[in-house]
Coordinates of C-alpha atoms in Angstrom, one line a residue:
Chain A
M1 CA 67.1 119.4 135.4
S2 CA 64.8 120.1 138.3
G3 CA 61.8 118.6 136.5
Y4 CA 63.8 115.5 135.7
L5 CA 65.0 115.3 139.3
G6 CA 61.5 115.6 140.6
R7 CA 60.3 112.8 138.3
R8 CA 63.2 110.5 139.4
I9 CA 62.5 111.2 143.1
A10 CA 58.8 110.5 142.6
E11 CA 59.7 107.3 140.8
T12 CA 62.0 106.2 143.6
V13 CA 59.4 106.9 146.2
F14 CA 56.8 105.0 144.2
L15 CA 59.0 102.0 143.7
L16 CA 59.8 102.0 147.4
W17 CA 56.1 102.1 148.3
L18 CA 55.4 99.3 145.8
M19 CA 58.2 97.2 147.3
S20 CA 56.9 97.8 150.8
F21 CA 53.5 96.4 149.9
L22 CA 54.9 93.4 148.0
I23 CA 57.3 92.5 150.8
Y24 CA 54.5 93.0 153.4
A25 CA 52.3 90.6 151.4
L26 CA 55.1 88.1 150.9
I27 CA 56.0 88.0 154.6
G28 CA 52.4 87.3 155.4
L29 CA 52.8 84.2 153.3
M30 CA 55.7 82.9 155.4
P31 CA 54.8 79.9 157.7
G32 CA 53.1 80.9 160.9
D33 CA 52.1 84.3 162.3
P34 CA 53.2 85.8 165.6
I35 CA 50.3 84.3 167.6
D36 CA 51.0 80.8 166.1
L37 CA 54.6 81.3 167.4
M38 CA 53.3 82.1 170.9
L39 CA 51.1 79.0 170.7
S40 CA 54.0 76.8 170.0
A41 CA 56.0 78.4 172.8
D42 CA 53.2 78.2 175.5
P43 CA 50.9 75.1 175.6
E44 CA 48.7 76.8 178.2
I45 CA 47.1 79.2 175.7
T46 CA 43.7 78.1 174.6
A47 CA 42.2 78.5 171.2
E48 CA 39.9 81.2 172.5
D49 CA 42.9 83.1 173.9
A50 CA 44.6 82.8 170.6
A51 CA 41.6 84.2 168.7
R52 CA 41.3 87.0 171.2
L53 CA 45.0 87.9 170.8
K54 CA 44.7 87.8 167.1
A55 CA 41.8 90.2 167.2
L56 CA 43.7 92.4 169.7
Q57 CA 46.7 92.6 167.4
G58 CA 44.5 93.1 164.3
L59 CA 45.8 89.8 162.8
D60 CA 42.2 88.8 161.8
R61 CA 41.9 91.8 159.6
P62 CA 42.3 91.7 155.8
L63 CA 45.8 92.3 154.4
I64 CA 45.1 95.8 153.0
E65 CA 43.9 97.0 156.4
R66 CA 46.9 95.6 158.2
Y67 CA 49.3 97.1 155.6
G68 CA 47.6 100.5 156.0
F69 CA 48.1 100.3 159.7
W70 CA 51.8 99.4 159.3
L71 CA 52.3 102.1 156.7
Q72 CA 50.9 104.7 159.1
G73 CA 53.5 103.8 161.7
A74 CA 56.3 103.4 159.1
V75 CA 56.0 107.0 157.8
T76 CA 56.4 108.3 161.3
G77 CA 59.4 106.2 161.8
D78 CA 57.7 103.5 163.9
F79 CA 58.5 100.1 162.6
G80 CA 57.4 98.2 165.7
Y81 CA 59.4 95.9 167.9
S82 CA 61.8 93.2 166.9
R83 CA 60.8 89.7 168.2
L84 CA 64.3 88.4 168.3
Y85 CA 66.0 91.3 169.9
A86 CA 63.1 92.6 172.0
R87 CA 64.0 96.2 171.0
P88 CA 62.5 98.7 168.6
V89 CA 63.4 97.7 165.0
V90 CA 65.0 101.1 164.3
D91 CA 67.5 100.6 167.2
V92 CA 68.5 97.2 165.9
I93 CA 69.0 98.3 162.3
G94 CA 71.1 101.5 163.0
P95 CA 74.4 99.9 164.0
R96 CA 74.0 97.1 161.5
L97 CA 73.5 99.5 158.7
V98 CA 76.7 101.3 159.6
N99 CA 78.7 98.0 159.7
T100 CA 77.3 97.0 156.3
L101 CA 78.1 100.4 154.7
I102 CA 81.7 100.1 156.1
L103 CA 82.0 96.7 154.5
M104 CA 80.4 97.6 151.2
G105 CA 82.1 101.0 150.9
T106 CA 85.6 99.7 151.6
S107 CA 85.1 96.8 149.2
L108 CA 83.7 99.0 146.5
V109 CA 86.7 101.4 146.7
L110 CA 89.2 98.6 146.7
A111 CA 87.5 96.9 143.8
L112 CA 87.6 100.0 141.8
L113 CA 91.3 100.7 142.7
L114 CA 92.0 97.1 141.4
A115 CA 89.7 97.2 138.4
I116 CA 90.4 100.6 136.8
P117 CA 94.1 100.1 136.2
A118 CA 93.7 96.5 135.2
G119 CA 90.9 97.3 132.8
I120 CA 92.8 100.2 131.2
V121 CA 96.0 98.2 130.7
A122 CA 94.0 95.3 129.2
A123 CA 92.3 97.7 126.8
L124 CA 95.6 99.3 125.7
Y125 CA 97.0 96.0 124.5
P126 CA 93.9 94.0 123.5
R127 CA 94.4 90.2 122.9
G128 CA 97.9 90.4 124.4
L129 CA 99.1 88.3 127.3
T130 CA 98.2 90.9 129.8
D131 CA 94.7 91.3 128.4
S132 CA 94.1 87.5 128.4
T133 CA 95.3 87.2 132.0
V134 CA 93.2 90.1 133.2
N135 CA 90.2 88.8 131.3
L136 CA 90.6 85.3 132.8
L137 CA 90.9 86.7 136.3
A138 CA 87.9 88.9 135.7
F139 CA 85.9 85.9 134.6
A140 CA 87.0 84.1 137.7
G141 CA 85.9 87.0 139.8
F142 CA 82.3 87.0 138.7
S143 CA 82.1 83.2 138.3
V144 CA 83.3 82.2 141.7
P145 CA 80.5 81.2 144.2
S146 CA 80.6 83.9 146.8
F147 CA 80.3 81.6 149.9
W148 CA 82.8 79.2 148.5
L149 CA 85.4 82.0 148.0
G150 CA 84.8 82.9 151.7
L151 CA 85.2 79.3 152.8
I152 CA 88.5 79.0 150.9
L153 CA 89.8 82.2 152.4
I154 CA 88.9 80.9 155.8
I155 CA 90.7 77.6 155.1
V156 CA 93.8 79.3 153.9
F157 CA 94.1 82.3 156.3
A158 CA 92.4 81.0 159.4
V159 CA 92.7 77.3 159.4
Q160 CA 96.0 76.7 157.7
L161 CA 98.0 79.9 158.4
G162 CA 96.1 81.0 161.5
W163 CA 96.8 84.7 160.6
L164 CA 93.3 86.0 160.7
P165 CA 90.1 85.3 162.7
A166 CA 87.6 83.0 160.8
G167 CA 84.6 85.3 161.6
G168 CA 83.0 87.9 163.8
T169 CA 83.0 91.7 164.0
A170 CA 85.4 92.3 166.9
P171 CA 86.7 90.5 169.9
V172 CA 84.3 90.5 172.8
G173 CA 84.4 93.8 174.7
S174 CA 87.2 95.3 172.5
T175 CA 86.7 98.7 171.0
D176 CA 90.3 98.8 169.6
L177 CA 90.3 99.9 166.0
L178 CA 93.2 97.6 165.0
D179 CA 91.2 94.6 166.4
R180 CA 88.2 95.6 164.3
L181 CA 90.4 95.9 161.2
R182 CA 91.7 92.4 161.6
Y183 CA 88.1 91.1 161.5
L184 CA 87.3 93.2 158.5
I185 CA 90.1 91.9 156.3
L186 CA 88.7 88.6 155.1
P187 CA 85.1 89.8 154.5
V188 CA 86.4 92.9 152.6
L189 CA 88.8 90.7 150.6
T190 CA 86.0 88.3 149.6
L191 CA 83.6 91.1 148.6
T192 CA 86.3 93.0 146.7
L193 CA 87.3 90.0 144.6
L194 CA 83.6 89.3 143.8
A195 CA 82.9 92.9 142.7
A196 CA 86.2 93.6 140.9
G197 CA 85.6 91.1 138.0
T198 CA 82.5 92.9 136.7
F199 CA 84.2 96.3 136.9
V200 CA 87.3 95.1 135.1
R201 CA 85.2 93.9 132.2
F202 CA 83.3 97.2 132.0
V203 CA 86.4 99.4 132.3
R204 CA 88.0 97.4 129.5
A205 CA 85.0 97.6 127.2
A206 CA 84.5 101.3 127.9
M207 CA 88.2 102.1 127.3
L208 CA 88.2 100.1 124.0
E209 CA 85.2 102.1 122.9
A210 CA 86.7 105.4 124.0
L211 CA 89.9 104.7 122.2
R212 CA 88.0 104.3 118.9
E213 CA 86.4 107.7 119.2
D214 CA 87.2 110.4 116.7
F215 CA 88.4 112.9 119.3
I216 CA 91.1 110.5 120.4
R217 CA 92.4 110.4 116.9
T218 CA 92.3 114.1 116.7
A219 CA 94.2 114.4 119.9
R220 CA 96.8 112.0 118.6
V221 CA 97.0 113.8 115.3
K222 CA 97.6 117.2 116.9
G223 CA 100.7 115.7 118.5
L224 CA 99.7 114.8 122.0
S225 CA 101.7 111.9 123.5
R226 CA 100.2 108.5 123.9
T227 CA 100.1 108.8 127.7
A228 CA 98.5 112.2 127.6
V229 CA 95.8 111.0 125.2
V230 CA 95.0 108.0 127.4
V231 CA 95.1 109.9 130.7
R232 CA 93.5 113.2 129.7
H233 CA 91.1 112.2 127.0
A234 CA 90.2 108.5 126.9
M235 CA 90.0 107.9 130.6
P236 CA 87.5 110.6 131.6
H237 CA 85.3 109.5 128.8
A238 CA 85.5 105.8 129.9
M239 CA 85.0 106.6 133.6
L240 CA 81.7 108.4 132.9
S241 CA 79.9 105.1 132.0
L242 CA 81.5 103.5 135.0
V243 CA 79.4 105.8 137.3
T244 CA 76.2 104.1 136.1
I245 CA 77.7 100.6 136.3
V246 CA 78.8 101.1 139.9
A247 CA 75.4 102.3 140.9
L248 CA 73.7 99.3 139.2
N249 CA 76.0 97.0 141.0
V250 CA 75.1 98.3 144.5
G251 CA 72.2 95.8 144.5
S252 CA 74.4 92.9 143.7
L253 CA 77.1 94.2 146.1
F254 CA 74.4 94.0 148.8
S255 CA 73.6 90.5 147.8
G256 CA 77.2 89.6 148.0
S257 CA 77.4 91.4 151.3
L258 CA 74.6 89.2 152.7
V259 CA 76.5 86.0 151.9
V260 CA 79.8 87.4 153.2
E261 CA 78.3 88.6 156.4
T262 CA 76.6 85.2 157.0
I263 CA 79.8 83.3 156.4
F264 CA 82.0 85.5 158.5
A265 CA 79.4 86.1 161.2
Y266 CA 79.8 89.9 160.5
L267 CA 77.1 91.8 162.2
G268 CA 75.6 93.8 159.2
M269 CA 72.3 94.2 157.5
G270 CA 72.6 91.1 155.3
K271 CA 73.0 88.8 158.2
L272 CA 70.3 90.7 160.0
I273 CA 67.9 90.1 157.1
Y274 CA 68.8 86.4 156.9
D275 CA 68.5 85.9 160.7
S276 CA 65.2 87.8 160.9
I277 CA 63.6 85.8 158.1
M278 CA 64.9 82.5 159.5
G279 CA 63.7 83.6 163.1
N280 CA 60.2 84.7 162.0
D281 CA 61.0 88.3 163.1
Y282 CA 58.6 89.9 160.6
N283 CA 58.8 93.5 161.7
L284 CA 62.6 93.4 161.6
A285 CA 62.7 91.6 158.3
L286 CA 60.3 94.0 156.6
A287 CA 62.1 97.1 157.8
A288 CA 65.6 95.7 157.0
L289 CA 64.5 94.6 153.5
L290 CA 63.1 98.1 152.8
I291 CA 66.3 99.8 154.1
A292 CA 68.3 97.6 151.7
T293 CA 66.0 98.5 148.8
L294 CA 66.2 102.2 149.8
V295 CA 70.0 102.1 149.8
T296 CA 70.2 100.6 146.3
L297 CA 67.5 102.9 144.8
L298 CA 69.2 105.9 146.3
A299 CA 72.5 104.8 144.8
N300 CA 70.9 104.6 141.4
L301 CA 69.3 108.0 141.9
V302 CA 72.6 109.6 142.9
A303 CA 74.3 108.0 139.9
D304 CA 71.7 109.4 137.5
I305 CA 72.1 112.9 138.9
A306 CA 75.9 112.6 139.0
Y307 CA 75.9 111.4 135.4
G308 CA 74.0 114.4 134.1
W309 CA 76.2 116.7 136.2
L310 CA 79.5 115.1 134.9
D311 CA 78.5 115.0 131.3
P312 CA 77.6 118.4 130.0
R313 CA 76.2 116.9 126.8
I314 CA 73.3 115.5 128.7
D315 CA 70.4 117.8 129.0
Y316 CA 67.4 116.4 130.9
G317 CA 65.2 119.2 129.8
G318 CA 63.0 121.6 131.8
Chain B
M1 CA 82.9 100.0 111.7
A2 CA 85.5 99.7 109.0
A3 CA 87.7 102.2 110.8
D4 CA 87.9 100.0 113.9
A5 CA 90.8 98.0 112.5
E6 CA 92.9 101.1 112.3
A7 CA 92.1 102.5 115.7
P8 CA 95.3 104.3 116.5
L9 CA 95.9 103.2 120.1
T10 CA 94.9 99.6 120.0
R11 CA 96.8 96.7 118.5
V12 CA 94.1 94.4 117.3
G13 CA 95.4 90.8 117.0
R14 CA 94.9 89.0 113.8
R15 CA 92.0 86.7 113.5
P16 CA 91.3 84.3 110.6
N17 CA 90.1 86.2 107.6
A18 CA 86.5 85.2 107.2
T19 CA 85.4 86.5 103.9
G20 CA 84.0 84.4 101.1
Q21 CA 82.7 81.5 103.3
G22 CA 79.3 80.5 104.3
P23 CA 78.0 81.8 107.6
W24 CA 78.3 78.4 109.3
R25 CA 81.8 77.9 108.2
R26 CA 82.7 81.4 109.3
F27 CA 81.0 80.7 112.7
W28 CA 83.1 77.6 113.2
R29 CA 86.4 79.2 112.3
R30 CA 85.8 82.1 114.6
F31 CA 84.7 79.8 117.4
L32 CA 87.7 77.6 117.1
W33 CA 89.8 80.8 117.2
H34 CA 88.6 81.2 120.8
R35 CA 90.4 78.1 122.0
L36 CA 89.6 78.6 125.6
A37 CA 85.9 78.5 124.8
V38 CA 86.3 75.2 123.0
L39 CA 88.1 73.8 126.0
C40 CA 85.2 75.0 128.2
A41 CA 82.7 73.4 125.8
W42 CA 84.5 70.1 126.3
L43 CA 84.7 70.5 130.0
L44 CA 81.0 71.1 130.2
L45 CA 80.3 68.1 128.0
F46 CA 82.5 66.0 130.2
L47 CA 80.8 67.2 133.4
I48 CA 77.3 66.6 132.0
V49 CA 78.2 63.1 130.9
A50 CA 79.9 62.4 134.3
V51 CA 76.9 63.5 136.3
V52 CA 74.4 61.6 134.1
V53 CA 76.4 58.4 133.8
G54 CA 78.4 58.5 137.1
P55 CA 75.7 57.7 139.6
A56 CA 74.4 54.8 137.5
L57 CA 77.9 53.5 137.2
G58 CA 78.3 53.8 140.9
A59 CA 75.1 51.9 141.5
A60 CA 76.5 49.1 139.3
F61 CA 79.4 48.8 141.8
G62 CA 77.0 48.9 144.7
L63 CA 77.8 52.5 145.7
D64 CA 75.2 55.2 146.2
G65 CA 75.1 58.7 147.7
Q66 CA 72.3 58.1 150.2
T67 CA 73.5 55.3 152.4
V68 CA 74.6 56.8 155.8
N69 CA 77.4 55.1 157.6
L70 CA 78.1 56.8 160.9
F71 CA 81.1 54.6 161.6
D72 CA 82.9 55.9 158.6
R73 CA 82.4 59.7 158.8
M74 CA 84.8 62.1 157.0
A75 CA 87.0 59.2 155.9
P76 CA 90.0 60.1 153.8
P77 CA 90.2 58.9 150.2
G78 CA 90.9 55.2 150.0
P79 CA 90.0 52.1 148.0
G80 CA 86.3 52.0 147.1
Q81 CA 85.8 55.7 148.0
P82 CA 88.1 57.7 145.7
L83 CA 87.4 61.0 147.5
G84 CA 86.5 59.7 150.9
T85 CA 83.2 60.2 152.7
D86 CA 81.2 63.2 154.0
E87 CA 80.1 64.1 157.5
L88 CA 77.5 61.3 157.4
G89 CA 79.7 58.7 155.9
R90 CA 78.3 58.9 152.4
D91 CA 80.6 58.4 149.4
L92 CA 81.7 61.9 148.4
L93 CA 82.4 61.2 144.7
I94 CA 78.9 59.7 144.1
R95 CA 77.3 62.5 146.0
L96 CA 79.3 65.1 144.0
M97 CA 77.9 63.6 140.8
E98 CA 74.4 63.4 142.1
G99 CA 74.6 66.9 143.4
G100 CA 76.0 68.1 140.0
R101 CA 73.1 66.5 138.3
V102 CA 70.7 68.6 140.3
S103 CA 72.8 71.8 140.0
L104 CA 73.2 71.5 136.3
L105 CA 69.6 70.6 135.8
V106 CA 68.5 73.7 137.7
G107 CA 71.0 75.8 135.7
I108 CA 70.0 74.6 132.3
S109 CA 66.2 74.4 132.8
G110 CA 66.3 77.8 134.7
A111 CA 68.2 79.3 131.8
L112 CA 65.7 78.0 129.2
L113 CA 62.8 79.3 131.2
T114 CA 64.6 82.6 131.6
A115 CA 65.1 82.7 127.9
V116 CA 61.5 82.0 127.1
I117 CA 60.2 84.7 129.5
G118 CA 62.9 87.2 128.5
T119 CA 62.3 86.7 124.8
A120 CA 58.5 87.0 125.1
I121 CA 58.9 90.3 127.1
G122 CA 61.6 91.6 124.9
L123 CA 59.6 90.9 121.7
A124 CA 56.5 92.4 123.2
A125 CA 58.3 95.6 124.4
G126 CA 60.4 96.0 121.2
Y127 CA 57.7 95.3 118.7
A128 CA 54.7 97.0 120.4
G129 CA 56.7 100.1 121.5
G130 CA 55.0 103.0 123.2
R131 CA 53.4 102.4 126.6
T132 CA 54.1 98.6 126.6
D133 CA 57.7 99.3 125.9
S134 CA 58.2 101.9 128.6
F135 CA 56.3 99.8 131.1
F136 CA 58.5 96.7 130.6
M137 CA 61.7 98.7 130.5
R138 CA 60.9 100.4 133.7
L139 CA 60.1 97.0 135.2
T140 CA 63.4 95.7 133.9
D141 CA 65.3 98.7 135.4
A142 CA 63.6 98.2 138.7
V143 CA 64.4 94.4 138.9
I144 CA 68.0 95.1 137.9
A145 CA 68.5 97.7 140.6
L146 CA 67.0 95.7 143.4
P147 CA 69.0 93.7 145.9
L148 CA 68.0 90.4 144.6
L149 CA 69.3 87.9 147.1
P150 CA 67.4 89.2 150.1
L151 CA 64.2 89.2 148.0
L152 CA 65.0 85.6 146.8
I153 CA 65.4 84.6 150.4
V154 CA 62.0 86.0 151.3
L155 CA 60.4 84.2 148.3
A156 CA 62.2 81.0 149.0
A157 CA 61.0 81.1 152.7
I158 CA 57.3 81.6 152.0
D159 CA 54.9 78.8 152.5
V160 CA 53.5 78.1 149.0
T161 CA 50.5 76.2 150.2
K162 CA 49.2 79.5 151.5
L163 CA 49.1 80.6 147.8
G164 CA 46.9 77.6 147.0
L165 CA 49.7 75.8 145.2
P166 CA 49.8 72.0 145.4
S167 CA 52.0 70.8 148.3
A168 CA 54.3 69.1 145.7
F169 CA 56.0 72.5 145.4
A170 CA 56.4 72.9 149.1
G171 CA 57.9 69.5 149.7
D172 CA 61.4 68.3 150.0
G173 CA 63.4 66.8 147.2
W174 CA 62.3 67.4 143.7
G175 CA 59.6 69.9 144.8
S176 CA 62.4 72.3 145.8
V177 CA 64.0 71.9 142.4
Y178 CA 60.8 73.1 140.6
R179 CA 60.5 76.0 143.1
I180 CA 64.1 77.1 142.6
V181 CA 63.8 77.0 138.8
V182 CA 60.7 79.2 138.9
L183 CA 62.2 81.6 141.4
V184 CA 65.4 82.3 139.5
A185 CA 63.5 82.7 136.3
L186 CA 61.2 85.2 137.9
F187 CA 64.2 87.6 138.3
G188 CA 66.6 86.3 135.7
W189 CA 64.7 87.3 132.5
T190 CA 65.9 91.0 132.5
T191 CA 69.2 90.4 130.6
V192 CA 67.5 88.4 127.8
A193 CA 64.6 90.9 127.6
R194 CA 66.9 93.9 127.2
L195 CA 69.0 92.2 124.5
V196 CA 65.9 90.9 122.6
R197 CA 64.3 94.3 122.8
A198 CA 67.4 96.0 121.4
A199 CA 67.7 93.4 118.6
V200 CA 64.0 93.8 117.7
L201 CA 64.3 97.5 117.5
S202 CA 67.2 97.1 115.1
Q203 CA 65.3 94.7 112.9
K204 CA 61.8 96.2 113.0
E205 CA 62.2 98.8 110.3
R206 CA 64.2 96.7 107.9
D207 CA 62.9 96.1 104.4
Y208 CA 62.1 92.4 104.9
I209 CA 59.9 93.2 107.8
R210 CA 58.2 96.0 105.7
A211 CA 57.7 93.5 102.9
A212 CA 56.2 90.9 105.3
R213 CA 53.9 93.6 106.6
A214 CA 52.9 94.7 103.2
L215 CA 52.1 91.1 102.3
G216 CA 49.6 91.1 105.1
A217 CA 51.4 89.2 107.9
G218 CA 50.0 90.0 111.4
P219 CA 52.2 91.2 114.3
M220 CA 52.4 87.7 115.9
R221 CA 53.6 86.1 112.6
I222 CA 56.1 88.9 112.0
A223 CA 57.5 88.7 115.5
L224 CA 57.7 84.9 115.7
R225 CA 58.5 83.9 112.1
H226 CA 60.5 86.8 110.8
I227 CA 62.1 88.7 113.7
L228 CA 62.8 85.8 116.1
P229 CA 65.0 83.7 113.7
N230 CA 67.1 86.8 113.0
I231 CA 67.8 87.7 116.6
A232 CA 68.7 84.1 117.7
S233 CA 72.3 84.9 118.3
P234 CA 71.9 87.3 121.2
I235 CA 69.4 84.9 122.7
I236 CA 71.8 82.0 122.5
V237 CA 74.6 84.0 124.0
A238 CA 72.5 85.4 126.9
T239 CA 71.0 81.9 127.7
T240 CA 74.5 80.4 127.9
L241 CA 75.7 83.2 130.1
S242 CA 72.6 82.9 132.4
I243 CA 73.2 79.2 133.1
G244 CA 76.2 80.2 135.2
N245 CA 74.4 82.9 137.0
I246 CA 71.4 80.7 137.8
M247 CA 73.6 78.0 139.1
L248 CA 75.3 80.6 141.4
A249 CA 71.9 81.8 142.6
E250 CA 70.7 78.2 143.3
S251 CA 73.9 77.4 145.1
V252 CA 73.7 80.4 147.4
L253 CA 70.1 79.7 148.3
S254 CA 70.8 76.0 148.8
F255 CA 73.9 76.9 150.9
L256 CA 71.7 79.1 153.1
G257 CA 69.2 76.2 153.5
L258 CA 66.4 77.7 151.4
G259 CA 67.1 76.1 148.0
I260 CA 67.4 72.4 147.2
Q261 CA 66.4 70.5 150.3
P262 CA 68.5 67.6 151.6
P263 CA 68.7 64.6 151.4
L264 CA 68.7 65.5 147.6
P265 CA 72.2 66.9 147.2
S266 CA 73.2 70.0 145.2
W267 CA 76.7 71.5 145.0
G268 CA 75.2 74.4 147.1
N269 CA 73.6 72.5 149.9
M270 CA 76.6 70.1 150.2
L271 CA 78.5 73.1 151.5
T272 CA 75.9 74.0 154.1
N273 CA 77.5 71.9 156.9
A274 CA 81.0 72.2 155.5
Q275 CA 81.7 75.4 157.4
E276 CA 81.0 73.9 160.8
I277 CA 83.5 71.1 160.2
I278 CA 86.0 73.2 158.2
W279 CA 88.7 72.5 160.8
Q280 CA 88.3 68.7 160.7
A281 CA 87.5 68.2 157.0
P282 CA 88.4 71.1 154.7
A283 CA 88.2 68.8 151.7
L284 CA 84.4 68.7 152.1
A285 CA 84.3 72.5 151.7
I286 CA 86.6 72.5 148.7
W287 CA 85.2 69.9 146.3
P288 CA 81.6 70.9 145.6
G289 CA 82.5 74.6 145.3
A290 CA 85.5 73.9 143.0
L291 CA 83.2 71.9 140.7
L292 CA 80.6 74.7 140.8
F293 CA 83.3 77.3 140.1
A294 CA 84.6 75.3 137.1
T295 CA 81.1 74.8 135.7
V296 CA 80.1 78.5 136.0
I297 CA 83.4 79.9 134.6
A298 CA 83.2 77.4 131.7
C299 CA 79.6 78.6 130.9
N300 CA 80.7 82.2 131.0
I301 CA 83.8 81.7 128.8
L302 CA 81.7 79.6 126.4
G303 CA 79.1 82.3 126.3
D304 CA 81.8 84.9 125.6
G305 CA 83.3 82.7 122.8
L306 CA 79.9 82.2 121.3
Q307 CA 79.3 86.0 121.3
D308 CA 82.6 86.5 119.5
A309 CA 81.7 83.9 117.0
L310 CA 78.2 84.9 116.4
D311 CA 78.7 88.7 116.4
P312 CA 78.7 89.7 112.8
R313 CA 80.7 92.8 113.6
G314 CA 83.5 90.4 114.4
D315 CA 86.2 92.8 115.7
L316 CA 84.3 94.2 118.6
R317 CA 85.0 92.1 121.7
H318 CA 83.3 93.4 124.7

């Protein structure tokens, strides 16, 4: 187990490093560099000044050298300053990450609470009316354009009914928890509906498969009731594969979160990434993208470990 | 698999008995059994004809989706403009059809490119095995786990002329269409690659492949002439399913202002301004998304129906 764990951690670190280089290189390909931005803001700067500034900031160096310099800072926790917020990148990201984790975590839990019973009921009566309805709703869940679902919810609950705010994180200056919750409802609802569809399909398929297993037949034959067989034997078996699916979906949950945050002006990581890329804030974009990657890679790592821990049949070897 | 029909806890609905008919006949009977999928096939056909013929028909009546009329902004539906006008006074119906043309074109061509890349990688990994296989599968795992949307945003924001590509790719209009197709295919191939690899592994050691090998056929010939035709069904299903996902990816990027560039409309970028005027003209936010939703769900249900119909195991419906 420890050997496997070590290898997976090494793999995760390697992947993160690879992504940091790729993203660094890609961001260098975005239009304009920081000095070009200064030039456009201040007509008094001469070409010589610009060249001097570029040399001073190391922007005339080759890509590898600049990346090495950035990496040196990054491993000690120094990601530089944000251009948009004029504060250290780490200070900007902290609260945003908390907001996103609240949004993603709540939506994930709600989506599972919705998907698990629905998927199980659908699998118990395949091809029945319930199954067809659940299936259709699940298809709707993963086929609906995320931003459009958000817009429709705004039209219904904010424009027509006026029950909920159309966007934001909290009223200005308010720290009241109830106020914050009101602002969370629509973003969470959107993300939950988006995520639930995929989970329903997986729960249903996993349950159908579990119900075909020989040990289920054995349990039935030895006289256990239908309910007991489903709850005690089939469900744990089906839920096991769900662990992996949930982890694999953290990446797409993050993508959904980016859209939802942008629509509802919710101050999370997704909106931060979008704003920093649109605002040419390279230091911030780079660090935020890497944090997003780290979160999804960690989720997968944790799922792999949990899977081995939950399923005694799996032996990862020495 | 014979025991499936007698699984104790599931009531499997009756499907037409398919023995004793040719494979094509069997395919059609199973497909028609999935009535919803047939309905979706008709819907898609209707949409494709509408977006191809519609704008031409509009032009015959002197209507187009480009003429700006600032005196007639956000007009309600009326004679000569069945759905009213958008925020710049352009005819909404014609624009929806022109936008649909772009969205469907991106979806279908992106799916085809995805299928080609995925099939090539899947064939290489499955047939070569060993190091090639584990490299490609690791790559697939990594791409699946990553938060794709933030990375797509970075890639969509880079200045391609810095890569030495012709400025045709950087420009507005159709240049942005090519870019999007390439971008989505760059990340979309994983599903097809996995399915193809699994299918290749199941075929590789069969007798007909051994026979071909014994007769002296080289690896390329075996992979392309013998294996590929036998694994066509999962490729067809995965390609159909990816049309919807690619259209969703395109629409999100376009909505965020990084995909299809106006004045060329797409269902995604038609919603970009819709949020700001959601209080005055909610209809502008509803139509493009509703059409996109209908198209994507139709593709997904059609893909599901095809899977049912092409799956030789028949009774397993995932």
